[in-house]
PDB file of C-alpha atoms in Angstrom:
ATOM      1  CA  UNK F  22     -15.921  26.339-165.793  1.00 80.00           C
ATOM      2  CA  UNK F  23     -17.555  26.302-162.277  1.00 91.00           C
ATOM      3  CA  UNK F  24     -18.460  22.895-160.540  1.00 95.00           C
ATOM      4  CA  UNK F  25     -19.267  21.991-157.044  1.00 97.00           C
ATOM      5  CA  UNK F  26     -18.470  18.758-155.135  1.00 96.00           C
ATOM      6  CA  UNK F  27     -19.451  17.268-151.878  1.00 97.00           C
ATOM      7  CA  UNK F  28     -18.470  13.864-150.094  1.00 96.00           C
ATOM      8  CA  UNK F  29     -19.435  12.028-147.123  1.00 97.00           C
ATOM      9  CA  UNK F  30     -17.092   8.924-145.991  1.00 95.00           C
ATOM     10  CA  UNK F  31     -17.044   6.111-143.217  1.00 95.00           C
ATOM     11  CA  UNK F  32     -13.258   5.070-142.937  1.00 90.00           C
ATOM     12  CA  UNK F  33     -11.392   2.764-140.794  1.00 93.00           C
ATOM     13  CA  UNK F  34      -7.812   2.046-140.545  1.00 93.00           C
ATOM     14  CA  UNK F  35      -6.414  -1.054-139.107  1.00 94.00           C
ATOM     15  CA  UNK F  36      -2.876  -0.624-137.286  1.00 93.00           C
ATOM     16  CA  UNK F  37       0.076  -1.931-139.718  1.00 92.00           C
ATOM     17  CA  UNK F  38       2.216  -4.698-138.733  1.00 94.00           C
ATOM     18  CA  UNK F  39       5.235  -2.304-137.712  1.00 90.00           C
ATOM     19  CA  UNK F  40       2.849  -0.280-135.542  1.00 90.00           C
ATOM     20  CA  UNK F  41       1.755  -3.376-133.724  1.00 91.00           C
ATOM     21  CA  UNK F  42       5.013  -5.344-133.355  1.00 90.00           C
ATOM     22  CA  UNK F  43       7.988  -3.270-134.244  1.00 85.00           C
ATOM     23  CA  UNK F  44      10.872  -3.711-131.609  1.00 79.00           C
ATOM     24  CA  UNK F  45      10.287  -1.315-128.949  1.00 76.00           C
ATOM     25  CA  UNK F  46       8.091   1.031-130.900  1.00 81.00           C
ATOM     26  CA  UNK F  47       5.194  -1.302-131.498  1.00 85.00           C
ATOM     27  CA  UNK F  48       1.975  -1.507-129.214  1.00 89.00           C
ATOM     28  CA  UNK F  49      -0.140  -4.528-129.378  1.00 90.00           C
ATOM     29  CA  UNK F  50      -3.041  -2.808-127.636  1.00 91.00           C
ATOM     30  CA  UNK F  51      -3.482  -0.370-130.497  1.00 92.00           C
ATOM     31  CA  UNK F  52      -7.033  -0.028-131.585  1.00 94.00           C
ATOM     32  CA  UNK F  53      -8.444   0.441-135.466  1.00 95.00           C
ATOM     33  CA  UNK F  54      -8.739   4.054-136.177  1.00 94.00           C
ATOM     34  CA  UNK F  55     -12.533   5.085-137.025  1.00 95.00           C
ATOM     35  CA  UNK F  56     -13.233   8.141-138.962  1.00 95.00           C
ATOM     36  CA  UNK F  57     -16.048  10.313-140.507  1.00 95.00           C
ATOM     37  CA  UNK F  58     -15.025  12.431-143.162  1.00 95.00           C
ATOM     38  CA  UNK F  59     -17.397  15.055-144.789  1.00 96.00           C
ATOM     39  CA  UNK F  60     -16.339  17.925-147.282  1.00 97.00           C
ATOM     40  CA  UNK F  61     -17.729  20.409-149.590  1.00 97.00           C
ATOM     41  CA  UNK F  62     -16.055  22.778-152.324  1.00 97.00           C
ATOM     42  CA  UNK F  63     -15.802  24.022-155.648  1.00 97.00           C
ATOM     43  CA  UNK F  64     -13.530  24.434-158.546  1.00 96.00           C
ATOM     44  CA  UNK F  65     -13.134  27.026-161.149  1.00 96.00           C
ATOM     45  CA  UNK F  66     -11.436  27.301-164.057  1.00 94.00           C
ATOM     46  CA  UNK F  67     -11.141  29.667-167.134  1.00 92.00           C
ATOM     47  CA  UNK F  68      -9.093  29.839-170.648  1.00 89.00           C
ATOM     48  CA  UNK F  69      -7.914  33.138-172.100  1.00 85.00           C
ATOM     49  CA  UNK F  70      -5.990  34.416-175.431  1.00 77.00           C
ATOM     50  CA  UNK F  71      -7.156  31.415-177.612  1.00 75.00           C
ATOM     51  CA  UNK F  72      -6.408  28.908-174.787  1.00 72.00           C
ATOM     52  CA  UNK F  73      -2.926  30.012-174.516  1.00 80.00           C
ATOM     53  CA  UNK F  74      -3.208  30.835-171.013  1.00 89.00           C
ATOM     54  CA  UNK F  75      -5.525  28.873-168.222  1.00 91.00           C
ATOM     55  CA  UNK F  76      -6.389  30.134-164.614  1.00 94.00           C
ATOM     56  CA  UNK F  77      -7.931  27.379-162.174  1.00 95.00           C
ATOM     57  CA  UNK F  78      -8.901  28.003-158.346  1.00 97.00           C
ATOM     58  CA  UNK F  79     -10.397  25.392-155.911  1.00 97.00           C
ATOM     59  CA  UNK F  80     -11.491  25.436-152.420  1.00 97.00           C
ATOM     60  CA  UNK F  81     -12.561  22.760-150.132  1.00 97.00           C
ATOM     61  CA  UNK F  82     -14.077  22.947-146.513  1.00 97.00           C
ATOM     62  CA  UNK F  83     -13.856  19.810-144.510  1.00 97.00           C
ATOM     63  CA  UNK F  84     -14.811  18.182-141.011  1.00 96.00           C
ATOM     64  CA  UNK F  85     -13.248  15.054-139.731  1.00 95.00           C
ATOM     65  CA  UNK F  86     -14.515  13.121-136.563  1.00 95.00           C
ATOM     66  CA  UNK F  87     -12.071  10.394-135.686  1.00 94.00           C
ATOM     67  CA  UNK F  88     -11.891   7.959-132.934  1.00 94.00           C
ATOM     68  CA  UNK F  89      -8.752   6.305-131.727  1.00 93.00           C
ATOM     69  CA  UNK F  90      -6.637   8.137-133.960  1.00 92.00           C
ATOM     70  CA  UNK F  91      -3.095   6.344-134.436  1.00 91.00           C
ATOM     71  CA  UNK F  92       0.048   8.797-133.440  1.00 88.00           C
ATOM     72  CA  UNK F  93       3.632   8.111-133.050  1.00 85.00           C
ATOM     73  CA  UNK F  94       5.384  10.134-129.878  1.00 81.00           C
ATOM     74  CA  UNK F  95       8.451  10.038-128.193  1.00 75.00           C
ATOM     75  CA  UNK F  96       8.708   7.667-125.245  1.00 70.00           C
ATOM     76  CA  UNK F  97       9.995   9.477-122.012  1.00 60.00           C
ATOM     77  CA  UNK F  98      12.689  12.162-122.141  1.00 57.00           C
ATOM     78  CA  UNK F  99      14.793  10.362-125.060  1.00 56.00           C
ATOM     79  CA  UNK F 100      14.031  10.866-128.595  1.00 59.00           C
ATOM     80  CA  UNK F 101      15.583   7.980-129.848  1.00 65.00           C
ATOM     81  CA  UNK F 102      12.750   5.737-128.526  1.00 73.00           C
ATOM     82  CA  UNK F 103       9.217   5.949-130.039  1.00 80.00           C
ATOM     83  CA  UNK F 104       5.991   4.345-129.167  1.00 85.00           C
ATOM     84  CA  UNK F 105       2.358   4.260-130.937  1.00 89.00           C
ATOM     85  CA  UNK F 106      -0.870   4.916-128.928  1.00 88.00           C
ATOM     86  CA  UNK F 107      -4.421   5.940-129.681  1.00 90.00           C
ATOM     87  CA  UNK F 108      -5.752   9.399-129.184  1.00 89.00           C
ATOM     88  CA  UNK F 109      -9.173   8.617-128.050  1.00 89.00           C
ATOM     89  CA  UNK F 110     -10.993  11.429-130.058  1.00 93.00           C
ATOM     90  CA  UNK F 111     -10.285  14.211-132.491  1.00 94.00           C
ATOM     91  CA  UNK F 112     -12.126  16.656-134.393  1.00 95.00           C
ATOM     92  CA  UNK F 113     -10.661  18.206-137.335  1.00 95.00           C
ATOM     93  CA  UNK F 114     -11.863  21.277-139.193  1.00 96.00           C
ATOM     94  CA  UNK F 115     -10.079  23.216-142.032  1.00 96.00           C
ATOM     95  CA  UNK F 116      -9.948  24.590-145.688  1.00 97.00           C
ATOM     96  CA  UNK F 117      -7.754  23.461-148.517  1.00 97.00           C
ATOM     97  CA  UNK F 118      -7.170  26.207-151.119  1.00 98.00           C
ATOM     98  CA  UNK F 119      -5.323  25.601-154.890  1.00 97.00           C
ATOM     99  CA  UNK F 120      -4.665  27.772-157.728  1.00 97.00           C
ATOM    100  CA  UNK F 121      -2.923  27.196-161.021  1.00 96.00           C
ATOM    101  CA  UNK F 122      -2.072  29.304-163.917  1.00 95.00           C
ATOM    102  CA  UNK F 123      -0.344  27.874-167.159  1.00 93.00           C
ATOM    103  CA  UNK F 124       0.785  30.247-169.917  1.00 90.00           C
ATOM    104  CA  UNK F 125       1.524  28.111-173.414  1.00 85.00           C
ATOM    105  CA  UNK F 126       2.638  30.861-176.096  1.00 80.00           C
ATOM    106  CA  UNK F 127       3.191  30.130-179.390  1.00 73.00           C
ATOM    107  CA  UNK F 128       7.146  31.236-179.050  1.00 75.00           C
ATOM    108  CA  UNK F 129       7.715  27.573-177.676  1.00 77.00           C
ATOM    109  CA  UNK F 130       7.721  28.735-174.045  1.00 87.00           C
ATOM    110  CA  UNK F 131       5.796  27.094-171.116  1.00 91.00           C
ATOM    111  CA  UNK F 132       5.188  28.788-167.890  1.00 93.00           C
ATOM    112  CA  UNK F 133       3.563  27.119-164.957  1.00 95.00           C
ATOM    113  CA  UNK F 134       2.561  28.076-161.502  1.00 96.00           C
ATOM    114  CA  UNK F 135       0.777  25.946-158.710  1.00 97.00           C
ATOM    115  CA  UNK F 136       0.182  27.139-155.291  1.00 97.00           C
ATOM    116  CA  UNK F 137      -1.796  25.550-152.288  1.00 97.00           C
ATOM    117  CA  UNK F 138      -2.435  26.478-148.676  1.00 98.00           C
ATOM    118  CA  UNK F 139      -4.342  24.298-145.893  1.00 97.00           C
ATOM    119  CA  UNK F 140      -5.412  25.352-142.449  1.00 97.00           C
ATOM    120  CA  UNK F 141      -6.191  22.198-140.176  1.00 96.00           C
ATOM    121  CA  UNK F 142      -7.632  22.762-136.570  1.00 95.00           C
ATOM    122  CA  UNK F 143      -7.243  19.264-135.279  1.00 94.00           C
ATOM    123  CA  UNK F 144      -8.134  19.088-131.325  1.00 93.00           C
ATOM    124  CA  UNK F 145      -7.705  16.581-128.905  1.00 92.00           C
ATOM    125  CA  UNK F 146     -11.351  16.059-127.446  1.00 92.00           C
ATOM    126  CA  UNK F 147     -10.406  12.787-125.336  1.00 90.00           C
ATOM    127  CA  UNK F 148     -10.732  14.000-122.004  1.00 88.00           C
ATOM    128  CA  UNK F 149     -12.612  17.295-121.134  1.00 89.00           C
ATOM    129  CA  UNK F 150     -11.549  16.980-117.511  1.00 88.00           C
ATOM    130  CA  UNK F 151      -7.810  17.840-118.552  1.00 86.00           C
ATOM    131  CA  UNK F 152      -8.981  21.528-119.479  1.00 83.00           C
ATOM    132  CA  UNK F 153      -6.060  23.227-117.502  1.00 84.00           C
ATOM    133  CA  UNK F 154      -5.801  26.657-119.418  1.00 79.00           C
ATOM    134  CA  UNK F 155      -1.944  26.314-119.168  1.00 79.00           C
ATOM    135  CA  UNK F 156      -1.037  22.595-119.426  1.00 84.00           C
ATOM    136  CA  UNK F 157      -4.459  20.810-120.533  1.00 86.00           C
ATOM    137  CA  UNK F 158      -4.807  18.655-123.327  1.00 88.00           C
ATOM    138  CA  UNK F 159      -8.474  19.200-124.161  1.00 91.00           C
ATOM    139  CA  UNK F 160      -9.102  20.931-127.522  1.00 91.00           C
ATOM    140  CA  UNK F 161      -5.147  21.065-128.042  1.00 91.00           C
ATOM    141  CA  UNK F 162      -3.748  20.725-131.490  1.00 93.00           C
ATOM    142  CA  UNK F 163      -2.795  17.046-132.033  1.00 91.00           C
ATOM    143  CA  UNK F 164       0.819  16.423-131.816  1.00 89.00           C
ATOM    144  CA  UNK F 165       3.105  17.263-134.876  1.00 89.00           C
ATOM    145  CA  UNK F 166       0.173  18.651-137.148  1.00 92.00           C
ATOM    146  CA  UNK F 167       0.779  22.040-138.281  1.00 94.00           C
ATOM    147  CA  UNK F 168      -2.439  24.616-138.516  1.00 95.00           C
ATOM    148  CA  UNK F 169      -0.901  26.406-141.480  1.00 96.00           C
ATOM    149  CA  UNK F 170       0.911  24.551-144.235  1.00 97.00           C
ATOM    150  CA  UNK F 171       1.494  25.600-148.198  1.00 97.00           C
ATOM    151  CA  UNK F 172       3.551  25.683-150.946  1.00 97.00           C
ATOM    152  CA  UNK F 173       4.311  26.946-154.060  1.00 97.00           C
ATOM    153  CA  UNK F 174       5.972  25.636-157.406  1.00 97.00           C
ATOM    154  CA  UNK F 175       6.655  27.501-160.795  1.00 97.00           C
ATOM    155  CA  UNK F 176       8.237  25.566-163.841  1.00 96.00           C
ATOM    156  CA  UNK F 177       9.445  27.027-166.949  1.00 94.00           C
ATOM    157  CA  UNK F 178       9.996  25.068-170.222  1.00 92.00           C
ATOM    158  CA  UNK F 179      12.011  25.882-173.203  1.00 89.00           C
ATOM    159  CA  UNK F 180      12.838  22.883-174.743  1.00 83.00           C
ATOM    160  CA  UNK F 181      14.859  20.874-174.184  1.00 88.00           C
ATOM    161  CA  UNK F 182      15.327  22.808-170.685  1.00 92.00           C
ATOM    162  CA  UNK F 183      13.037  22.794-168.186  1.00 94.00           C
ATOM    163  CA  UNK F 184      13.583  24.847-164.806  1.00 96.00           C
ATOM    164  CA  UNK F 185      11.489  24.068-161.676  1.00 97.00           C
ATOM    165  CA  UNK F 186      11.486  26.243-158.392  1.00 97.00           C
ATOM    166  CA  UNK F 187       9.616  24.701-155.333  1.00 97.00           C
ATOM    167  CA  UNK F 188       8.985  26.106-151.813  1.00 97.00           C
ATOM    168  CA  UNK F 189       7.438  24.454-149.001  1.00 96.00           C
ATOM    169  CA  UNK F 190       6.319  25.674-145.667  1.00 95.00           C
ATOM    170  CA  UNK F 191       4.646  24.861-142.288  1.00 95.00           C
ATOM    171  CA  UNK F 192       3.555  26.735-139.277  1.00 95.00           C
ATOM    172  CA  UNK F 193       4.426  25.831-135.891  1.00 93.00           C
ATOM    173  CA  UNK F 194       3.614  22.554-134.226  1.00 93.00           C
ATOM    174  CA  UNK F 195       3.613  21.181-131.147  1.00 91.00           C
ATOM    175  CA  UNK F 196       4.826  17.444-129.573  1.00 87.00           C
ATOM    176  CA  UNK F 197       2.058  16.944-127.294  1.00 86.00           C
ATOM    177  CA  UNK F 198      -1.819  17.971-126.968  1.00 88.00           C
ATOM    178  CA  UNK F 199      -0.719  20.084-124.179  1.00 89.00           C
ATOM    179  CA  UNK F 200      -0.101  23.227-126.421  1.00 91.00           C
ATOM    180  CA  UNK F 201       2.505  24.808-123.957  1.00 90.00           C
ATOM    181  CA  UNK F 202       5.388  27.032-124.984  1.00 90.00           C
ATOM    182  CA  UNK F 203       7.858  24.395-123.885  1.00 87.00           C
ATOM    183  CA  UNK F 204       6.096  21.898-126.571  1.00 88.00           C
ATOM    184  CA  UNK F 205       6.047  24.387-129.470  1.00 91.00           C
ATOM    185  CA  UNK F 206       8.159  23.367-132.900  1.00 91.00           C
ATOM    186  CA  UNK F 207       9.435  26.207-134.625  1.00 92.00           C
ATOM    187  CA  UNK F 208       7.964  26.559-138.296  1.00 94.00           C
ATOM    188  CA  UNK F 209      10.274  25.697-141.150  1.00 94.00           C
ATOM    189  CA  UNK F 210      10.525  26.662-144.996  1.00 95.00           C
ATOM    190  CA  UNK F 211      12.570  25.458-147.788  1.00 96.00           C
ATOM    191  CA  UNK F 212      13.716  26.387-151.494  1.00 97.00           C
ATOM    192  CA  UNK F 213      14.658  23.775-154.146  1.00 97.00           C
ATOM    193  CA  UNK F 214      15.698  24.278-157.862  1.00 97.00           C
ATOM    194  CA  UNK F 215      15.727  21.509-160.378  1.00 97.00           C
ATOM    195  CA  UNK F 216      17.038  21.423-163.986  1.00 97.00           C
ATOM    196  CA  UNK F 217      16.142  18.921-166.298  1.00 94.00           C
ATOM    197  CA  UNK F 218      17.552  18.594-169.864  1.00 94.00           C
ATOM    198  CA  UNK F 219      16.548  16.429-172.903  1.00 88.00           C
ATOM    199  CA  UNK F 220      18.430  15.997-175.687  1.00 83.00           C
ATOM    200  CA  UNK F 221      17.125  16.717-178.824  1.00 80.00           C
ATOM    201  CA  UNK F 222      18.543  13.719-180.866  1.00 84.00           C
ATOM    202  CA  UNK F 223      18.182  11.415-177.807  1.00 84.00           C
ATOM    203  CA  UNK F 224      14.590  11.572-176.602  1.00 82.00           C
ATOM    204  CA  UNK F 225      15.011   8.636-174.447  1.00 86.00           C
ATOM    205  CA  UNK F 226      17.617  10.408-172.180  1.00 90.00           C
ATOM    206  CA  UNK F 227      17.005  13.042-169.472  1.00 91.00           C
ATOM    207  CA  UNK F 228      19.708  14.391-167.566  1.00 94.00           C
ATOM    208  CA  UNK F 229      18.633  16.378-164.139  1.00 96.00           C
ATOM    209  CA  UNK F 230      20.412  18.653-161.681  1.00 97.00           C
ATOM    210  CA  UNK F 231      18.760  19.512-157.970  1.00 97.00           C
ATOM    211  CA  UNK F 232      19.644  21.797-155.319  1.00 97.00           C
ATOM    212  CA  UNK F 233      17.494  21.262-152.234  1.00 96.00           C
ATOM    213  CA  UNK F 234      17.247  23.559-149.679  1.00 96.00           C
ATOM    214  CA  UNK F 235      18.861  26.412-151.604  1.00 96.00           C
ATOM    215  CA  UNK F 236      19.432  28.687-148.469  1.00 94.00           C
ATOM    216  CA  UNK F 237      21.076  26.161-146.302  1.00 93.00           C
ATOM    217  CA  UNK F 238      18.120  26.732-143.536  1.00 92.00           C
ATOM    218  CA  UNK F 239      18.680  24.671-140.561  1.00 92.00           C
ATOM    219  CA  UNK F 240      15.175  23.136-139.499  1.00 91.00           C
ATOM    220  CA  UNK F 241      13.676  20.111-137.607  1.00 89.00           C
ATOM    221  CA  UNK F 242      10.436  18.121-138.471  1.00 86.00           C
ATOM    222  CA  UNK F 243      11.002  16.132-135.435  1.00 82.00           C
ATOM    223  CA  UNK F 244      13.084  17.681-132.346  1.00 80.00           C
ATOM    224  CA  UNK F 245      16.563  16.578-132.206  1.00 80.00           C
ATOM    225  CA  UNK F 246      16.597  15.187-135.782  1.00 83.00           C
ATOM    226  CA  UNK F 247      18.117  18.133-137.889  1.00 89.00           C
ATOM    227  CA  UNK F 248      17.239  17.874-141.387  1.00 92.00           C
ATOM    228  CA  UNK F 249      19.953  18.207-144.116  1.00 93.00           C
ATOM    229  CA  UNK F 250      20.982  21.608-145.190  1.00 94.00           C
ATOM    230  CA  UNK F 251      22.153  22.622-148.647  1.00 96.00           C
ATOM    231  CA  UNK F 252      22.363  19.317-150.663  1.00 96.00           C
ATOM    232  CA  UNK F 253      22.582  18.088-154.311  1.00 97.00           C
ATOM    233  CA  UNK F 254      21.148  15.565-156.564  1.00 96.00           C
ATOM    234  CA  UNK F 255      22.592  14.856-160.197  1.00 97.00           C
ATOM    235  CA  UNK F 256      20.732  11.987-162.085  1.00 95.00           C
ATOM    236  CA  UNK F 257      20.159  10.476-165.774  1.00 94.00           C
ATOM    237  CA  UNK F 258      16.873   8.985-166.568  1.00 92.00           C
ATOM    238  CA  UNK F 259      16.749   6.654-169.406  1.00 91.00           C
ATOM    239  CA  UNK F 260      13.215   5.962-170.856  1.00 88.00           C
ATOM    240  CA  UNK F 261      12.812   2.883-173.195  1.00 82.00           C
ATOM    241  CA  UNK F 262       9.633   1.795-174.695  1.00 76.00           C
ATOM    242  CA  UNK F 263       9.655  -1.396-177.101  1.00 72.00           C
TER     243      UNK F 263
END
């Protein structure tokens, strides 16, 4: 149940049409993004109790070296106008951890939990001379990318009803490679609940009801653009196969 993996890749991304030409945001001088990527990791999986229970764990370490990374940043002091630009050189290192456990007893109840965590230290290495300890950008975390992020989901199924819980969270971020207190963005987290129901006599029909951001937390992914607080979604899904 133990396996290892390794990967090395040379990657290039061309700017999209919108990144080049979108009104007041596009930058026709954008250069293609070049990246060397490498990673090494492994995974382990084990079954218990006559294969009714499963535990799986995986871990990967990575390093990326990116030239002319394409990012979007607010233009000037106004948040309503954005611009695309290249960050000359970025070196990113980190780890990604994942875990999963599932329980499928004979009683008809299925239970599954998934968790993941990532640590990403992505440093701006463009200008070694911009190294002021208070306002310099050299080796600062690049804009809007958190160093810590993670999530957890738990799903319980008792036919014909499924209940799903999802927690998502990110650590603090910065809106500039100058990682000053004034550029710091607060961490945030959300809790979501979803209820699914498939009618026994109508297997092609599924009803759903979801509540997102259950705690009604006020948070912002981008400064001055608050995300919705507690909100709801009701849906009907019809599947038909000939």
